[in-house]
Tab-separated table of C-alpha atoms in Angstrom:
chain	number	residue	atom	x	y	z
A	279	MET	CA	35.721	7.484	-0.602
A	280	ALA	CA	37.979	8.178	-3.544
A	281	THR	CA	41.079	10.341	-3.239
A	282	ILE	CA	42.778	12.313	-5.974
A	283	GLY	CA	46.181	13.615	-5.384
A	284	GLY	CA	45.834	13.077	-1.641
A	285	LEU	CA	42.599	15.176	-1.558
A	286	ALA	CA	39.260	13.536	-0.691
A	287	ALA	CA	36.683	13.996	-3.468
A	288	VAL	CA	32.963	13.811	-3.373
A	289	ALA	CA	30.502	13.826	-6.216
A	290	VAL	CA	28.153	16.842	-6.549
A	291	SER	CA	25.574	17.758	-9.159
A	292	HIS	CA	26.814	14.912	-11.322
A	293	ALA	CA	24.173	15.377	-13.969
A	294	ALA	CA	24.441	16.320	-17.607
A	295	ALA	CA	22.565	16.136	-20.829
A	296	PRO	CA	23.259	13.094	-23.209
A	297	ASP	CA	26.385	13.521	-25.297
A	298	ALA	CA	27.444	16.747	-23.350
A	299	GLY	CA	31.193	17.365	-23.119
A	300	VAL	CA	30.945	17.990	-19.336
A	301	LEU	CA	29.963	14.819	-17.530
A	302	GLY	CA	30.063	16.152	-13.991
A	303	VAL	CA	32.094	17.941	-11.274
A	304	ARG	CA	33.804	16.733	-8.139
A	305	LEU	CA	35.405	18.652	-5.321
A	306	GLY	CA	37.979	17.696	-2.695
A	307	GLY	CA	40.458	19.249	-0.174
A	308	ASP	CA	40.240	21.895	2.530
A	309	ALA	CA	40.751	25.495	3.234
A	310	THR	CA	44.420	25.326	2.458
A	311	GLU	CA	44.209	23.629	-1.008
A	312	THR	CA	41.016	22.725	-2.820
A	313	ARG	CA	40.659	20.543	-5.914
A	314	LEU	CA	37.920	20.828	-8.468
A	315	VAL	CA	37.743	18.049	-11.143
A	316	ILE	CA	35.652	18.349	-14.281
A	317	ASP	CA	34.834	14.917	-15.813
A	318	LEU	CA	34.817	15.149	-19.667
A	319	ASP	CA	34.069	12.830	-22.476
A	320	ARG	CA	36.902	14.135	-24.448
A	321	GLY	CA	40.192	15.922	-24.063
A	322	ALA	CA	40.261	19.703	-23.699
A	323	THR	CA	42.547	22.755	-23.229
A	324	GLY	CA	41.671	25.319	-20.664
A	325	LYS	CA	42.122	29.081	-20.900
A	326	VAL	CA	42.174	31.175	-17.640
A	327	SER	CA	40.870	34.654	-17.720
A	328	GLN	CA	40.722	35.190	-13.940
A	329	ASP	CA	43.082	33.266	-11.718
A	330	GLY	CA	41.352	33.839	-8.338
A	331	SER	CA	43.372	36.867	-7.106
A	332	GLY	CA	40.274	38.934	-7.423
A	333	GLY	CA	38.069	36.524	-5.654
A	334	ARG	CA	36.895	34.558	-8.612
A	335	VAL	CA	38.332	32.008	-11.003
A	336	VAL	CA	37.015	32.055	-14.543
A	337	MET	CA	38.243	29.539	-17.039
A	338	SER	CA	36.956	28.312	-20.449
A	339	LEU	CA	37.222	24.972	-22.175
A	340	PRO	CA	36.877	25.772	-25.938
A	341	GLY	CA	35.001	23.241	-28.013
A	342	VAL	CA	33.515	21.581	-24.946
A	343	ASP	CA	29.663	21.495	-24.664
A	344	ALA	CA	27.935	22.416	-21.294
A	345	LYS	CA	24.373	22.687	-22.644
A	346	ALA	CA	23.010	21.393	-19.233
A	347	SER	CA	24.492	23.943	-16.909
A	348	LEU	CA	25.903	22.572	-13.743
A	349	GLN	CA	26.256	24.449	-10.395
A	350	GLY	CA	26.771	23.724	-6.788
A	351	SER	CA	28.005	24.874	-3.401
A	352	GLY	CA	31.659	24.277	-2.607
A	353	ARG	CA	33.997	23.200	0.140
A	354	GLY	CA	37.329	24.475	1.356
A	355	LEU	CA	38.426	27.455	-0.599
A	356	ILE	CA	35.544	27.232	-2.983
A	357	ARG	CA	32.312	28.830	-1.956
A	358	ALA	CA	30.295	28.106	-5.077
A	359	TRP	CA	30.897	27.066	-8.718
A	360	MET	CA	28.992	27.073	-11.945
A	361	ILE	CA	29.589	25.721	-15.538
A	362	ASP	CA	27.638	27.166	-18.367
A	363	GLN	CA	27.966	27.542	-22.172
A	364	SER	CA	29.499	30.781	-23.312
A	365	GLN	CA	30.765	31.644	-26.891
A	366	GLY	CA	31.293	28.037	-28.025
A	367	ALA	CA	32.987	26.955	-24.777
A	368	ALA	CA	32.215	25.443	-21.459
A	369	ARG	CA	32.836	28.240	-18.900
A	370	LEU	CA	33.800	27.492	-15.370
A	371	GLN	CA	33.185	30.188	-12.660
A	372	ILE	CA	34.363	29.741	-9.126
A	373	ASP	CA	33.614	32.047	-6.206
A	374	LEU	CA	36.330	31.730	-3.593
A	375	ALA	CA	35.716	31.601	0.157
A	376	GLY	CA	38.989	33.307	0.967
A	377	GLN	CA	42.165	34.520	-0.599
A	378	GLY	CA	43.305	32.003	-3.194
A	379	VAL	CA	44.807	31.562	-6.586
A	380	ILE	CA	45.097	28.743	-9.122
A	381	LYS	CA	48.133	26.691	-8.102
A	382	ARG	CA	48.125	24.194	-10.951
A	383	ARG	CA	45.846	22.734	-13.648
A	384	PHE	CA	46.233	19.783	-15.981
A	385	LEU	CA	44.379	17.222	-18.004
A	386	LEU	CA	44.300	13.520	-17.041
A	387	PRO	CA	43.483	11.039	-19.900
A	388	PRO	CA	41.473	7.848	-19.247
A	389	ALA	CA	43.544	5.589	-17.044
A	390	ASP	CA	43.490	3.283	-14.032
A	391	GLY	CA	39.941	2.093	-14.507
A	392	VAL	CA	38.544	5.624	-15.247
A	393	GLY	CA	37.093	5.736	-18.703
A	394	HIS	CA	36.831	9.412	-19.317
A	395	TYR	CA	39.067	12.546	-19.206
A	396	ARG	CA	39.513	14.683	-16.145
A	397	TYR	CA	40.435	18.384	-16.072
A	398	VAL	CA	41.925	19.167	-12.671
A	399	ILE	CA	42.125	22.694	-11.105
A	400	ASP	CA	43.875	23.151	-7.733
A	401	VAL	CA	43.233	26.393	-5.839
A	402	ALA	CA	45.643	27.229	-3.048
A	403	ALA	CA	45.302	29.664	-0.222
A	404	VAL	CA	47.247	32.842	-0.289
A	405	GLY	CA	48.447	34.296	3.051
A	406	ALA	CA	47.753	37.896	4.004
A	407	PRO	CA	50.740	40.122	3.095
A	408	THR	CA	53.233	40.903	5.875
A	409	ALA	CA	53.367	44.584	6.879
A	410	SER	CA	56.457	46.477	5.934
A	411	PHE	CA	58.139	49.323	8.030
A	412	THR	CA	58.677	51.147	4.835
A	413	ALA	CA	55.118	50.971	3.595
A	414	ARG	CA	53.201	54.102	3.109
A	415	PRO	CA	50.350	54.866	5.592
A	416	ALA	CA	47.751	54.971	2.773
A	417	SER	CA	46.740	51.648	1.609
A	418	ARG	CA	46.422	50.831	-2.080
A	419	PRO	CA	42.967	50.735	-3.533
A	420	THR	CA	41.740	47.182	-4.040
A	421	ALA	CA	39.375	45.853	-6.763
A	422	PRO	CA	35.765	45.433	-5.567
A	423	ALA	CA	34.844	41.875	-4.879
A	424	PRO	CA	32.794	40.290	-7.671
A	425	LYS	CA	29.023	39.747	-7.171
A	426	PRO	CA	28.304	36.251	-5.926
A	427	LEU	CA	27.381	33.766	-8.559
A	428	ALA	CA	23.650	33.648	-9.101
A	429	LEU	CA	23.095	29.973	-8.447
A	430	LYS	CA	19.550	28.911	-9.314
A	431	LYS	CA	17.536	26.645	-7.174
A	432	VAL	CA	17.369	23.060	-8.594
A	433	ILE	CA	13.890	21.549	-8.943
A	434	VAL	CA	13.589	17.984	-9.951
A	435	ILE	CA	10.223	17.083	-11.560
A	436	ASP	CA	9.361	13.407	-11.660
A	437	ALA	CA	6.600	12.297	-14.082
A	438	GLY	CA	5.393	9.098	-12.432
A	439	HIS	CA	5.230	5.801	-14.268
A	440	GLY	CA	6.159	5.641	-17.946
A	441	GLY	CA	7.115	3.053	-20.638
A	442	LYS	CA	6.144	-0.390	-19.606
A	443	ASP	CA	4.491	0.939	-16.436
A	444	PRO	CA	1.274	2.732	-17.502
A	445	GLY	CA	0.003	3.494	-13.997
A	446	ALA	CA	-3.702	3.967	-13.399
A	447	ARG	CA	-6.112	3.694	-16.289
A	448	GLY	CA	-8.992	6.129	-16.944
A	449	ALA	CA	-11.865	6.049	-19.468
A	450	ARG	CA	-9.751	8.202	-21.800
A	451	SER	CA	-6.145	8.105	-20.669
A	452	PHE	CA	-3.308	6.333	-19.004
A	453	GLU	CA	-1.762	7.845	-15.887
A	454	LYS	CA	1.751	7.882	-17.369
A	455	ASP	CA	0.668	10.210	-20.150
A	456	VAL	CA	-1.220	12.571	-17.897
A	457	ASN	CA	1.839	12.772	-15.519
A	458	LEU	CA	4.167	13.557	-18.377
A	459	ALA	CA	2.040	16.276	-19.747
A	460	ALA	CA	1.751	17.870	-16.392
A	461	ALA	CA	5.470	17.630	-15.752
A	462	LEU	CA	6.317	19.280	-19.088
A	463	ALA	CA	3.862	22.040	-18.270
A	464	LEU	CA	5.429	22.609	-14.864
A	465	GLN	CA	8.840	22.690	-16.440
A	466	ALA	CA	7.855	25.387	-18.847
A	467	ARG	CA	6.364	27.445	-16.003
A	468	LEU	CA	9.562	27.233	-13.886
A	469	GLU	CA	11.994	27.834	-16.758
A	470	ARG	CA	10.009	30.804	-17.938
A	471	SER	CA	10.547	32.485	-14.517
A	472	GLY	CA	14.349	32.231	-15.017
A	473	LYS	CA	14.854	31.524	-11.441
A	474	TYR	CA	15.242	27.780	-11.468
A	475	LYS	CA	17.361	24.910	-12.936
A	476	VAL	CA	14.884	22.179	-13.811
A	477	VAL	CA	15.949	18.492	-13.983
A	478	MET	CA	13.410	16.000	-15.328
A	479	THR	CA	13.554	12.253	-14.416
A	480	ARG	CA	11.967	11.606	-17.846
A	481	LYS	CA	10.984	13.674	-20.804
A	482	SER	CA	9.295	10.999	-22.836
A	483	ASP	CA	7.402	7.750	-22.494
A	484	VAL	CA	10.217	5.770	-21.023
A	485	TYR	CA	10.503	3.643	-17.841
A	486	VAL	CA	12.822	4.856	-15.057
A	487	PRO	CA	13.302	2.638	-11.912
A	488	LEU	CA	12.138	4.285	-8.852
A	489	GLU	CA	15.518	4.217	-7.152
A	490	SER	CA	16.924	5.909	-10.218
A	491	ARG	CA	14.614	8.778	-9.805
A	492	VAL	CA	15.873	9.507	-6.280
A	493	GLN	CA	19.451	9.196	-7.399
A	494	ILE	CA	18.800	11.688	-10.213
A	495	ALA	CA	17.570	14.147	-7.600
A	496	ARG	CA	20.455	13.749	-5.298
A	497	ARG	CA	23.159	13.828	-7.989
A	498	ALA	CA	21.601	17.083	-9.244
A	499	GLY	CA	21.822	18.622	-5.836
A	500	ALA	CA	18.084	19.156	-5.864
A	501	ASP	CA	16.538	21.786	-3.622
A	502	LEU	CA	13.029	20.344	-4.144
A	503	PHE	CA	11.659	17.122	-5.630
A	504	ILE	CA	8.141	16.848	-6.898
A	505	SER	CA	6.693	13.539	-8.236
A	506	LEU	CA	3.510	13.974	-10.205
A	507	HIS	CA	0.799	11.285	-10.288
A	508	ALA	CA	-2.844	10.705	-10.988
A	509	ASP	CA	-4.837	8.650	-8.634
A	510	ALA	CA	-7.381	5.809	-9.120
A	511	GLY	CA	-10.288	4.690	-6.960
A	512	ALA	CA	-12.824	1.878	-6.867
A	513	ASP	CA	-15.679	4.419	-6.679
A	514	ALA	CA	-15.850	6.527	-9.793
A	515	LYS	CA	-17.353	9.370	-7.720
A	516	THR	CA	-14.152	9.806	-5.672
A	517	ARG	CA	-12.203	12.821	-6.873
A	518	GLY	CA	-9.737	15.484	-5.657
A	519	THR	CA	-6.084	16.444	-5.158
A	520	SER	CA	-3.817	15.166	-2.388
A	521	VAL	CA	-0.124	15.340	-1.471
A	522	TYR	CA	2.085	12.740	0.191
A	523	THR	CA	5.195	13.235	2.279
A	524	LEU	CA	7.407	10.614	3.971
A	525	SER	CA	5.876	8.774	6.801
A	526	GLU	CA	7.553	8.296	10.245
A	527	GLN	CA	7.352	4.505	9.706
A	528	ALA	CA	9.395	4.837	6.564
A	529	SER	CA	12.276	6.732	8.201
A	530	GLY	CA	14.290	3.563	8.901
A	531	ARG	CA	13.753	2.281	5.355
A	532	ALA	CA	15.308	5.596	4.096
A	533	ALA	CA	18.500	4.906	5.995
A	534	GLN	CA	18.695	1.423	4.558
A	535	PHE	CA	17.958	2.771	1.029
A	536	VAL	CA	20.713	5.408	0.923
A	537	SER	CA	23.346	3.304	2.618
A	538	LYS	CA	23.717	1.290	-0.611
A	539	ASP	CA	25.477	4.164	-2.491
A	540	ASP	CA	25.359	7.376	-0.592
A	541	TRP	CA	27.775	10.197	0.077
A	542	PHE	CA	25.996	11.133	3.365
A	543	MET	CA	26.496	7.673	4.944
A	544	ASN	CA	30.032	7.053	3.508
A	545	SER	CA	31.979	10.315	2.924
A	546	SER	CA	32.734	12.506	5.866
A	547	HIS	CA	31.872	9.739	8.420
A	548	ASN	CA	33.666	6.876	6.654
A	549	GLY	CA	35.306	4.755	9.381
A	550	GLY	CA	34.000	7.048	12.073
A	551	ASP	CA	31.590	6.753	14.941
A	552	ASN	CA	28.329	5.140	13.685
A	553	GLY	CA	26.450	6.725	16.584
A	554	VAL	CA	27.490	10.207	15.372
A	555	ARG	CA	26.665	9.214	11.868
A	556	ASP	CA	23.155	8.060	12.812
A	557	ILE	CA	22.388	11.180	14.847
A	558	LEU	CA	23.457	13.408	11.915
A	559	PHE	CA	21.466	11.346	9.501
A	560	ASP	CA	18.402	11.623	11.841
A	561	LEU	CA	18.837	15.417	12.243
A	562	THR	CA	19.079	15.892	8.509
A	563	GLN	CA	16.145	13.639	7.775
A	564	ARG	CA	13.898	15.401	10.302
A	565	ALA	CA	14.807	18.926	8.924
A	566	THR	CA	14.001	17.622	5.391
A	567	LYS	CA	10.680	16.131	6.483
A	568	ASN	CA	9.627	19.399	8.020
A	569	ARG	CA	10.570	21.250	4.835
A	570	SER	CA	8.639	18.683	2.734
A	571	ALA	CA	5.501	19.232	5.004
A	572	THR	CA	5.752	23.003	4.571
A	573	PHE	CA	6.053	22.504	0.820
A	574	ALA	CA	3.112	20.173	0.743
A	575	GLU	CA	0.866	22.637	2.524
A	576	LEU	CA	1.829	25.447	0.092
A	577	VAL	CA	1.081	23.176	-2.864
A	578	LEU	CA	-2.356	22.300	-1.460
A	579	ALA	CA	-3.177	25.944	-0.850
A	580	ARG	CA	-2.440	26.764	-4.519
A	581	ALA	CA	-4.050	23.565	-5.913
A	582	ASP	CA	-7.343	24.470	-4.091
A	583	ASN	CA	-7.873	27.207	-6.717
A	584	HIS	CA	-7.783	24.597	-9.569
A	585	MET	CA	-9.022	21.286	-8.266
A	586	PRO	CA	-11.097	20.060	-5.292
A	587	LEU	CA	-9.088	18.705	-2.484
A	588	LEU	CA	-9.450	15.051	-1.286
A	589	ARG	CA	-10.585	14.748	2.282
A	590	ARG	CA	-7.522	14.662	4.458
A	591	SER	CA	-5.517	16.019	1.644
A	592	HIS	CA	-2.035	15.879	3.268
A	593	ARG	CA	-1.107	12.287	3.787
A	594	ASP	CA	2.020	10.260	4.503
A	595	ALA	CA	3.512	7.143	3.043
A	596	GLY	CA	6.780	5.293	2.422
A	597	PHE	CA	6.954	5.744	-1.329
A	598	VAL	CA	10.548	5.231	-2.742
A	599	VAL	CA	10.569	8.582	-4.342
A	600	LEU	CA	10.251	10.280	-0.982
A	601	LEU	CA	13.189	8.450	0.632
A	602	ALA	CA	16.007	10.916	0.033
A	603	PRO	CA	16.978	12.176	3.492
A	604	ASP	CA	18.411	15.481	2.324
A	605	VAL	CA	15.979	16.517	-0.507
A	606	PRO	CA	12.549	17.950	0.493
A	607	ALA	CA	10.151	15.878	-1.521
A	608	ILE	CA	6.454	15.432	-2.198
A	609	LEU	CA	4.297	13.161	-4.289
A	610	LEU	CA	1.354	15.105	-5.804
A	611	GLU	CA	-1.739	13.067	-6.738
A	612	MET	CA	-3.267	15.698	-9.071
A	613	GLY	CA	-6.627	14.029	-9.365
A	614	PHE	CA	-8.401	10.710	-10.134
A	615	VAL	CA	-8.298	9.525	-13.682
A	616	THR	CA	-11.129	7.147	-12.695
A	617	ASN	CA	-13.353	10.204	-12.077
A	618	ALA	CA	-14.810	11.728	-15.242
A	619	GLU	CA	-14.508	15.327	-13.964
A	620	ASP	CA	-10.921	14.967	-12.715
A	621	GLU	CA	-9.769	13.233	-15.819
A	622	ALA	CA	-11.387	15.875	-18.076
A	623	ALA	CA	-9.578	18.589	-16.139
A	624	LEU	CA	-6.251	16.747	-16.390
A	625	LEU	CA	-6.643	16.135	-20.088
A	626	ASP	CA	-7.552	19.788	-20.771
A	627	ALA	CA	-4.331	21.586	-21.727
A	628	ASP	CA	-5.429	25.024	-20.510
A	629	ARG	CA	-6.778	23.747	-17.163
A	630	ARG	CA	-3.698	21.534	-16.708
A	631	THR	CA	-1.404	24.525	-17.438
A	632	ARG	CA	-3.215	26.765	-14.948
A	633	PHE	CA	-2.912	23.977	-12.327
A	634	MET	CA	0.878	23.579	-12.914
A	635	ASN	CA	1.260	27.286	-12.833
A	636	GLY	CA	-0.294	27.181	-9.440
A	637	VAL	CA	2.232	24.481	-8.367
A	638	GLY	CA	4.988	26.791	-9.758
A	639	ASP	CA	3.514	29.518	-7.563
A	640	ALA	CA	3.801	27.268	-4.533
A	641	ILE	CA	7.470	26.689	-5.345
A	642	ASP	CA	7.963	30.422	-5.468
A	643	ASP	CA	6.149	30.620	-2.126
A	644	TYR	CA	8.378	27.893	-0.631
A	645	PHE	CA	11.628	29.618	-1.409
A	646	ALA	CA	10.388	33.084	-0.409
A	647	GLN	CA	9.440	31.570	2.992
A	648	GLN	CA	12.853	29.890	3.357
A	649	THR	CA	14.519	33.150	2.556
A	650	GLN	CA	12.457	34.969	5.322
A	651	VAL	CA	13.340	32.256	7.810
A	652	ALA	CA	17.032	32.539	6.952
A	653	ALA	CA	17.041	36.315	7.337
A	654	ARG	CA	15.723	36.267	10.900
């Protein structure tokens, strides 16, 4: 795990639009001093408007693009952070978990094998003031704490296949095109609600390796991952929607998959007890599988209003796109392109939109249910 100025750093939500000024954000440190590093593709000068003394840090980077807003939960003194575009500048907002203030900030140019600029902000804890014998009994009024940052849930939509991989073939379509059209419709539905940050694994007819799709989700800090597909069958009469979640048999494969390049396996447990690491991994994966199963059932309940359900509609498998141990994920087989009725429904823009609106409703249902559970 990399260290910066003696502070351990981990990559979070490292995703941005092509050619964006902000490349990603990394955090390190503890409750005494926490470091936030903004990776940039060019040099920048920061302007601080709030230094943290009121519970929030606000800083702008004039001339830097942040068209793909980034956000994430924090560590140490940082409870949550967000970078968005505001008045021609990238704006950083940090909610503090305790009393803190900016201690230092500086720009690092490309050096020591790092090919981009890094803007570093160190936030240090501020101790509670010592009582004075001459102080007046009445306390001075304090400014109200700022409202918490409204972090949006991150939904990653994966349009299956693409480019050189056409997927299943129907009488009138290739699966890759059906998947992309549905993904774009679901993206529109979610962004229209204003409640979600949507990340697409592809937005055009390009090939994206399966492992890369999972890494896109994990680097984006995804709260949900949904991979859209269209099925194929030897019998043209076979039709219907089904949903896959990760099978028990694939659990071991997931551990092998993420150990190649994974913060969970290598960061906080680097050099530690492998037994503890494995137990934590297993607990995380089981909780994720339970959430995935819940989401799958909600999607099927909504899909039943738009498409017939395949017999035994909730299935399990070891698909690569389901292997992330910490991101609830499903693979939705929307219908069979080898069936004339299913293919016609998936190619009809209005019916496809209604279907994806239903999937969007299932996503709303999922987070509403999670909120209710957390409130108990």
